[in-house]
XYZ file of C-alpha atoms in Angstrom:
564
model
C -46.627 -28.000 -14.051
C -44.064 -27.637 -16.853
C -45.091 -23.978 -17.312
C -44.601 -23.354 -13.569
C -41.172 -25.018 -13.682
C -40.111 -22.835 -16.612
C -41.279 -19.718 -14.718
C -39.320 -20.780 -11.641
C -36.237 -21.508 -13.736
C -36.567 -18.121 -15.388
C -36.915 -16.405 -12.014
C -33.888 -18.322 -10.722
C -31.853 -17.191 -13.719
C -32.765 -13.558 -13.120
C -31.768 -13.776 -9.457
C -28.400 -15.385 -10.250
C -27.705 -12.804 -12.951
C -28.491 -9.965 -10.548
C -26.164 -11.354 -7.876
C -23.261 -11.838 -10.277
C -23.480 -8.204 -11.373
C -22.913 -6.769 -7.893
C -20.428 -7.302 -5.107
C -21.851 -7.536 -1.597
C -20.236 -6.689 1.708
C -20.293 -10.384 2.637
C -18.277 -11.229 -0.480
C -15.730 -8.571 0.454
C -15.459 -10.009 3.971
C -14.969 -13.542 2.591
C -12.274 -12.430 0.134
C -8.932 -13.965 0.998
C -10.406 -16.088 3.803
C -11.628 -19.670 4.172
C -14.878 -19.956 2.266
C -13.997 -17.141 -0.100
C -14.350 -17.703 -3.836
C -10.848 -18.116 -5.285
C -12.178 -17.036 -8.696
C -12.294 -13.493 -7.293
C -9.892 -10.891 -5.884
C -12.144 -8.214 -4.406
C -10.051 -6.256 -1.905
C -6.739 -4.424 -1.807
C -4.221 -6.844 -0.300
C -6.171 -9.977 -1.331
C -8.315 -9.772 1.785
C -9.243 -7.008 4.192
C -6.363 -8.341 6.332
C -3.908 -7.470 3.512
C -1.921 -10.675 4.033
C -1.414 -11.172 0.287
C -1.562 -14.913 0.905
C -3.496 -17.409 -1.195
C -4.086 -21.057 -0.241
C -4.017 -21.983 -3.944
C -1.407 -24.651 -4.608
C -1.754 -25.825 -8.191
C 1.435 -23.902 -8.953
C 4.160 -25.734 -7.023
C 7.907 -26.041 -6.808
C 7.589 -29.171 -8.942
C 5.778 -27.521 -11.871
C 6.897 -23.885 -11.618
C 9.217 -24.349 -14.614
C 6.060 -24.858 -16.714
C 4.629 -21.451 -15.740
C 4.068 -19.539 -18.988
C 2.291 -16.345 -20.079
C -1.225 -17.030 -21.358
C -1.954 -13.428 -22.367
C -0.617 -9.899 -22.109
C -2.602 -6.693 -22.449
C -1.101 -3.273 -23.243
C -2.058 -0.344 -20.995
C -0.572 2.449 -23.174
C 1.120 4.289 -20.317
C 4.730 5.418 -19.877
C 4.674 6.801 -16.321
C 4.492 3.569 -14.364
C 2.282 0.753 -13.131
C 1.800 0.213 -9.388
C -1.766 -1.092 -9.174
C -3.167 -4.332 -7.839
C -5.793 -5.719 -10.236
C -9.245 -6.728 -8.977
C -11.095 -9.761 -10.333
C -14.828 -10.492 -10.272
C -16.979 -12.917 -12.252
C -14.356 -13.487 -14.960
C -13.498 -9.805 -15.404
C -10.295 -8.065 -14.314
C -10.330 -4.358 -13.418
C -7.025 -2.496 -13.753
C -6.124 1.170 -13.400
C -3.243 3.578 -13.879
C -3.098 7.387 -13.995
C -4.484 7.389 -17.543
C -7.442 5.003 -17.498
C -9.467 2.238 -15.892
C -9.718 -0.941 -17.977
C -11.933 -4.029 -17.796
C -10.419 -7.205 -19.297
C -11.918 -10.612 -20.058
C -9.698 -12.990 -18.086
C -10.325 -15.926 -20.396
C -9.075 -14.162 -23.529
C -7.139 -11.111 -22.327
C -9.359 -8.919 -24.489
C -10.469 -5.471 -23.414
C -14.157 -5.111 -22.508
C -14.085 -1.363 -21.901
C -11.622 1.419 -21.082
C -12.575 4.690 -19.396
C -10.105 7.596 -19.261
C -9.290 9.038 -15.828
C -9.580 12.701 -16.730
C -7.545 14.991 -14.496
C -6.022 18.455 -14.701
C -2.535 17.891 -16.058
C -1.157 20.827 -14.065
C -1.753 18.729 -10.945
C 1.295 16.638 -11.847
C 3.542 19.305 -10.351
C 2.284 18.669 -6.806
C 2.835 14.886 -6.871
C 6.162 14.460 -5.113
C 7.260 10.990 -6.114
C 5.914 9.832 -9.458
C 2.560 9.731 -11.226
C 0.931 6.603 -9.874
C -2.394 4.915 -9.262
C -2.507 1.827 -7.051
C -5.853 0.412 -8.083
C -9.617 0.429 -7.758
C -12.296 -0.755 -5.350
C -15.326 -2.753 -6.500
C -18.697 -2.956 -4.766
C -22.378 -3.247 -5.682
C -21.822 -3.287 -9.439
C -19.500 -0.282 -9.355
C -15.798 0.333 -9.840
C -14.368 3.195 -7.768
C -11.198 4.991 -8.806
C -9.405 8.180 -7.747
C -7.448 10.722 -9.789
C -4.268 12.703 -9.235
C -6.235 15.951 -8.985
C -8.084 14.600 -5.930
C -11.411 13.414 -7.306
C -13.032 10.044 -6.687
C -15.572 8.602 -9.086
C -17.796 5.592 -9.602
C -18.015 3.659 -12.875
C -20.594 1.092 -13.939
C -18.736 -2.239 -13.730
C -20.461 -3.584 -16.867
C -19.949 -0.600 -19.171
C -17.340 1.709 -17.623
C -19.814 4.601 -17.746
C -19.246 7.259 -15.094
C -22.054 7.297 -12.520
C -20.832 10.077 -10.236
C -17.724 12.174 -9.520
C -16.844 13.891 -6.211
C -14.099 16.354 -5.386
C -12.121 15.163 -2.349
C -9.670 18.068 -1.981
C -8.124 20.993 -3.876
C -5.033 19.925 -5.786
C -3.744 23.511 -5.953
C -3.263 23.294 -2.179
C -0.946 20.291 -2.621
C -3.441 17.416 -2.333
C -3.517 14.430 -4.650
C -4.665 10.798 -4.512
C -2.510 7.867 -5.633
C -3.991 5.075 -3.491
C -6.761 2.588 -4.194
C -10.068 3.336 -2.462
C -11.696 0.706 -0.264
C -15.222 -0.158 0.883
C -15.780 -1.327 4.474
C -19.130 -1.760 6.229
C -20.829 -0.123 3.264
C -18.676 3.036 3.315
C -16.314 4.040 0.504
C -13.050 5.402 1.929
C -10.045 7.144 0.448
C -6.779 8.571 1.673
C -4.659 11.314 0.105
C -1.089 12.529 -0.480
C 0.729 15.822 -0.029
C 3.140 15.411 2.879
C 5.793 17.505 1.132
C 3.344 20.366 0.427
C 2.054 21.376 3.837
C -1.346 19.706 3.623
C -3.480 18.563 6.541
C -3.880 14.798 6.273
C -7.180 12.944 6.461
C -9.183 9.839 5.625
C -12.650 10.499 4.183
C -15.766 8.308 3.954
C -18.385 8.497 1.179
C -21.747 7.021 0.264
C -20.888 4.573 -2.555
C -24.277 5.106 -4.193
C -24.125 8.888 -4.498
C -20.586 10.047 -3.715
C -21.827 12.189 -0.826
C -19.212 12.737 1.882
C -20.230 11.088 5.171
C -17.280 12.044 7.380
C -13.689 13.281 7.360
C -11.121 12.173 9.944
C -8.162 14.564 10.073
C -4.796 13.135 11.080
C -3.433 16.306 12.710
C -5.025 17.490 15.934
C -6.597 20.952 16.237
C -6.388 23.103 19.397
C -8.872 21.918 22.025
C -9.077 18.366 20.662
C -7.674 15.324 22.450
C -3.951 15.223 21.700
C -3.634 18.946 20.953
C -0.923 19.201 23.622
C 1.378 17.383 21.150
C 1.266 20.414 18.832
C 2.214 24.063 19.322
C -0.716 26.306 20.232
C -0.868 27.858 16.766
C -2.034 26.927 13.260
C 0.839 24.537 12.465
C -1.593 21.591 12.545
C -3.261 23.010 9.407
C -0.092 22.253 7.435
C 1.174 19.400 9.595
C 1.201 16.561 7.048
C 0.063 13.112 8.107
C -1.022 12.048 4.622
C -2.718 8.663 4.124
C -1.513 7.440 0.755
C -1.731 3.650 1.228
C -5.099 1.887 1.526
C -6.192 0.879 5.024
C -6.937 -2.672 6.182
C -10.164 -3.702 7.953
C -11.218 -6.114 10.706
C -14.975 -6.822 10.288
C -15.184 -8.498 13.711
C -13.828 -5.422 15.510
C -15.379 -3.103 12.888
C -12.121 -1.156 12.762
C -10.198 0.064 9.744
C -6.470 0.739 10.146
C -4.720 3.541 8.232
C -1.090 4.566 8.364
C -0.191 8.259 8.295
C 2.739 10.025 6.678
C 5.528 12.428 7.565
C 5.075 15.720 9.361
C 4.951 19.085 7.633
C 7.409 20.647 7.354
C 9.925 17.802 7.529
C 11.794 19.784 10.176
C 10.107 19.191 13.548
C 11.866 22.293 14.984
C 9.022 24.396 13.617
C 6.233 22.181 15.043
C 7.685 21.023 18.401
C 6.002 18.068 20.096
C 5.074 14.478 19.217
C 2.522 15.781 16.664
C -0.345 13.288 16.808
C -1.351 11.550 14.591
C 1.593 12.035 12.223
C 3.718 8.921 11.409
C 1.175 6.706 13.163
C -1.497 4.076 12.658
C -5.038 5.108 13.498
C -7.922 2.683 14.111
C -11.247 4.211 13.047
C -14.886 3.180 12.668
C -15.789 3.004 8.976
C -19.373 4.162 9.542
C -18.502 7.332 11.425
C -14.769 8.049 11.218
C -14.555 7.819 15.018
C -10.970 7.333 16.191
C -10.753 4.380 18.600
C -6.998 4.089 19.182
C -3.654 5.092 17.723
C 0.004 4.115 17.895
C 2.775 6.479 16.796
C 5.648 4.821 14.924
C 7.901 7.905 14.964
C 7.101 10.552 17.607
C 8.216 14.089 16.680
C 8.814 12.804 13.143
C 11.530 14.791 11.353
C 13.067 12.238 8.961
C 10.403 11.867 6.236
C 9.586 8.451 7.695
C 6.046 8.089 6.372
C 4.128 5.538 8.445
C 1.721 4.602 5.647
C 3.051 1.116 4.860
C 0.476 -1.684 4.890
C -0.933 -2.884 8.205
C -1.324 -6.661 8.037
C -3.926 -8.221 10.331
C -3.087 -11.683 11.631
C -4.292 -13.979 14.395
C -1.017 -15.303 15.813
C 0.414 -17.277 18.681
C 2.994 -14.990 20.293
C 4.969 -15.971 23.390
C 2.471 -18.808 23.894
C -0.618 -16.580 23.696
C -3.152 -16.194 20.907
C -3.172 -12.535 19.855
C -5.104 -10.429 17.361
C -2.037 -8.786 15.881
C -1.263 -5.972 13.479
C 2.084 -6.262 11.619
C 3.828 -3.229 10.163
C 7.288 -2.807 8.582
C 7.860 0.931 8.821
C 10.032 3.190 6.739
C 11.831 4.112 9.963
C 13.465 0.655 9.925
C 11.368 -1.029 12.637
C 9.061 -4.016 12.412
C 6.111 -3.511 14.754
C 3.700 -6.077 16.166
C 0.696 -4.460 17.871
C -2.429 -5.778 19.566
C -5.006 -4.557 17.062
C -7.785 -4.495 19.644
C -6.145 -1.651 21.567
C -2.959 -0.512 19.797
C -0.578 -1.747 22.499
C 2.953 -2.711 21.414
C 3.759 -6.436 21.567
C 7.182 -6.325 19.874
C 9.325 -3.832 17.986
C 12.743 -4.503 16.442
C 14.860 -2.938 13.699
C 14.812 -5.160 10.605
C 17.477 -3.119 8.741
C 20.453 -1.128 10.051
C 19.130 1.815 12.090
C 21.223 4.561 13.706
C 18.663 7.229 14.653
C 17.132 5.060 17.410
C 18.019 2.107 19.624
C 17.352 -1.133 17.684
C 14.806 -2.640 20.112
C 11.695 -1.032 21.584
C 10.814 -1.907 25.161
C 7.089 -2.834 25.154
C 6.730 -1.470 28.690
C 7.951 1.929 27.439
C 6.078 1.587 24.160
C 8.008 3.940 21.880
C 11.346 4.248 20.091
C 14.284 5.786 21.944
C 16.389 8.161 19.865
C 20.217 8.108 19.784
C 22.860 10.820 19.681
C 22.563 10.767 15.860
C 19.010 12.046 16.223
C 20.077 14.590 18.845
C 22.831 15.944 16.584
C 20.416 16.119 13.654
C 17.829 18.023 15.680
C 20.586 20.421 16.792
C 21.232 21.314 13.151
C 24.247 19.124 12.345
C 24.640 17.333 9.031
C 24.474 13.600 9.755
C 24.535 10.244 8.017
C 21.097 8.790 8.671
C 20.046 5.137 8.495
C 17.745 4.214 6.989
C 17.452 6.720 4.156
C 14.157 8.639 3.913
C 12.934 6.078 1.358
C 12.979 3.667 4.252
C 13.985 0.244 5.353
C 10.943 -0.645 3.270
C 8.908 1.748 1.187
C 5.245 1.350 0.198
C 5.768 -1.903 -1.795
C 3.691 -4.323 0.289
C 5.020 -7.427 1.996
C 3.174 -10.757 2.220
C 2.372 -12.913 5.262
C 1.837 -16.674 5.417
C -0.512 -17.403 8.350
C 0.472 -21.073 8.336
C 4.125 -20.260 9.003
C 3.750 -16.866 10.736
C 6.415 -15.420 8.403
C 6.575 -12.222 6.356
C 8.286 -11.836 2.964
C 9.560 -8.394 2.041
C 12.239 -6.218 0.408
C 14.610 -4.501 2.846
C 16.699 -1.496 1.750
C 19.967 -0.410 3.343
C 20.771 3.031 1.908
C 22.100 5.951 3.952
C 21.002 9.588 3.758
C 23.044 12.738 4.191
C 20.558 14.848 6.118
C 20.456 18.298 7.700
C 17.683 20.449 9.183
C 17.437 24.181 8.587
C 16.971 25.520 12.119
C 17.798 29.123 11.250
C 14.721 30.105 9.281
C 11.254 28.569 9.281
C 10.061 27.396 5.854
C 7.492 29.686 4.281
C 4.192 27.940 3.577
C 2.711 28.628 0.137
C -0.177 26.502 -1.180
C 1.042 23.885 -3.627
C 4.750 24.486 -2.996
C 7.299 22.323 -1.200
C 7.268 22.764 2.570
C 10.237 20.915 4.034
C 12.866 22.869 6.016
C 15.557 20.251 5.407
C 18.199 19.306 2.866
C 18.887 15.715 1.952
C 20.983 13.638 -0.397
C 22.040 10.013 -0.665
C 25.404 8.784 0.530
C 27.382 7.271 -2.319
C 27.182 3.537 -2.001
C 29.840 0.924 -2.577
C 28.776 -0.775 -5.835
C 30.203 -4.039 -4.531
C 27.643 -4.064 -1.723
C 23.942 -4.889 -2.173
C 21.219 -2.244 -2.011
C 19.592 -4.449 0.583
C 17.876 -7.816 0.694
C 14.672 -9.644 -0.081
C 13.912 -12.082 2.691
C 11.685 -14.142 4.954
C 11.412 -12.907 8.550
C 9.727 -13.811 11.782
C 7.818 -10.549 12.398
C 8.105 -10.835 16.190
C 11.861 -11.407 16.445
C 12.846 -10.202 12.906
C 15.067 -13.284 12.679
C 15.621 -14.114 8.997
C 15.039 -17.572 7.528
C 16.853 -16.445 4.387
C 17.885 -13.268 2.575
C 18.612 -12.647 -1.128
C 21.025 -9.771 -1.834
C 19.606 -7.044 -4.096
C 22.667 -6.456 -6.258
C 21.751 -4.640 -9.485
C 18.703 -2.732 -8.249
C 16.615 -2.603 -5.086
C 13.232 -4.356 -5.217
C 10.202 -2.030 -5.415
C 7.583 -4.676 -6.226
C 4.834 -6.013 -3.999
C 4.926 -9.605 -2.776
C 2.550 -12.598 -2.947
C 2.874 -15.945 -1.142
C 0.823 -19.062 -1.925
C -0.142 -22.434 -0.483
C 2.131 -24.001 -3.090
C 5.174 -22.727 -1.181
C 5.920 -20.019 -3.763
C 6.766 -16.361 -3.142
C 6.186 -14.083 -6.149
C 7.754 -10.656 -6.583
C 9.279 -8.552 -9.347
C 12.500 -6.786 -10.261
C 13.166 -3.294 -11.576
C 15.084 -4.966 -14.405
C 11.775 -6.477 -15.560
C 11.825 -10.074 -14.314
C 8.782 -11.554 -12.609
C 10.241 -13.987 -10.079
C 9.140 -17.119 -8.189
C 11.068 -18.015 -5.006
C 11.034 -21.121 -2.821
C 9.321 -20.013 0.394
C 11.456 -22.307 2.552
C 14.933 -21.716 1.140
C 14.942 -18.421 -0.763
C 16.067 -20.183 -3.946
C 14.908 -18.470 -7.148
C 12.941 -21.142 -9.023
C 11.684 -19.259 -12.108
C 11.942 -15.889 -13.854
C 10.165 -14.276 -16.786
C 11.264 -11.028 -18.463
C 8.246 -8.716 -18.870
C 10.036 -5.959 -20.809
C 9.819 -3.173 -18.211
C 10.238 -2.734 -14.476
C 7.839 -4.373 -12.049
C 6.713 -1.992 -9.300
C 3.225 -3.443 -8.913
C 1.483 -6.046 -6.762
C 0.953 -9.625 -8.035
C -2.285 -11.537 -7.444
C -3.422 -15.130 -7.924
C -6.898 -16.556 -8.552
C -8.721 -19.314 -10.428
C -10.788 -19.496 -13.594
C -12.483 -22.748 -14.584
C -10.551 -24.505 -11.828
C -7.134 -23.378 -13.156
C -4.785 -21.175 -11.110
C -3.533 -17.948 -12.692
C -1.041 -15.292 -11.552
C -1.191 -11.698 -12.791
C 1.146 -8.739 -12.389
C 1.475 -5.321 -14.037
C 4.751 -4.311 -15.659
C 5.811 -0.711 -16.287
C 8.673 1.459 -15.022
C 7.436 3.987 -12.467
C 8.611 7.588 -12.491
C 9.544 8.183 -8.863
C 12.776 10.062 -8.215
C 14.651 7.050 -6.860
C 13.639 4.820 -9.757
C 14.668 7.425 -12.329
C 18.069 7.704 -10.655
C 18.601 3.962 -10.532
C 17.363 2.983 -14.009
C 18.495 5.828 -16.279
C 19.718 4.300 -19.540
C 19.111 0.766 -18.304
C 15.352 0.088 -18.198
C 12.739 1.271 -20.682
C 9.213 2.401 -19.759
C 6.196 0.423 -20.898
C 2.880 -0.798 -19.581
C 1.244 -4.208 -19.728
C -0.816 -6.699 -17.758
C 0.859 -10.115 -17.737
C -1.106 -13.265 -16.827
C 0.520 -16.669 -16.279
C -0.553 -20.278 -15.748
C 1.102 -23.682 -15.733
C 1.367 -25.064 -19.267
C -1.161 -27.791 -19.948
C 0.288 -31.225 -20.753
């Protein structure tokens, strides 16, 4: 009997060990939801819904002053940190453009580091800084993409490369800066290149082999549904619609939601029409790439208003009805609330000053209505355009508290000086800029804020509170917790904790370089931790704003409340 018990115990140990070495689809679905293991962070956005909310509440307003760093790990990178770490079974997985690193959470010590080899010449076709926003983890593998448009799988235990697949040709203007994702057993990636005349797409791969399963283009070819929104020529082949922020996923609907970028060239004069599915959200089946519905944020996009910002999935009570909603704060200055089952508009309001369109969208009409500013721009005049092409909010993700139905986000209020070249069509050359417009930034009054960081009702965009962004705009992601704390970061290097109810800054810690990344929270041994990456990014706007003021650097910072 004892021998049989030992055999059973041994078998049990083997089974447990096998499970802890591999992530399953059910674990990914549970991540960030009730019943999920708070020791882990397995998906981009801390849940397929990308709410960036955690119910953890050990860190509170009462003890936030005792939040201290417990370890910091250097990443040896001077071109910026924008990634969200992933956490599984006591190991943190972090990436930047140089390498993927596995770190022991308990000690902060490196377990392995694998270089992300890429052709250095590819840096010239990355428009807005050399960045990598993270990895995906699934079935014992870590998936990461490179700037020269490859995706590869690493063994999660050793960092050894298992396979490597070419997604696109970088010499044609393609690159990848986003984190991959796995939904319904399919590995998916987006791409960049909206300034280089690429044809946008989302692609699905077999996570075991790297074999491509499908490719969903985001510009419509002649003869396809929606082709009437493009000229009857080959402009769709260079029409933009890049997909450079990771999509969200609803397992119940089996739909994944991806935002698409600006049109190519920027100047819509040379590609007349609404240009589906540029500057839109598309809902697609992860198994097949089938497009189920779409909604276009900016029809006939000509402003560089990429529509790639995160699509938050939330079950909300709106106007007395329970709705399966999708929340999106677009670069064009509008906050959208859609029904995610069918893509119909529920509400749409400007959340920052907007002059190119009327500030409220009529749901019965379903799309923005342009103003005389837009008409003058399209006619070739030089205009002052609000918001600037960097947006009312750029890619830095907002957070959503489902208990309060509020979003927390940075809001920028810069103005562009913008003019289209309607006299001569831009000449497409692979790997070269393809824009047809000139743009600059209106000089701002230094006494006025860049914008605000605030708490909004996403349906009405009414603000609970707003914090002026005085020295620099905020380009960090946001996290909100059950302890009533909102975490974000500053370009000047401070990691910040804010009272969710009042907007009062409760705590700051200087990390030594700018924070442009996305904080996470999780538990280890029953103790709550918060982690964020620090490191000045190299995008054009950040270089302009920080020259001579903020030094580059790269580190993972992990915090916890000091033990008594």
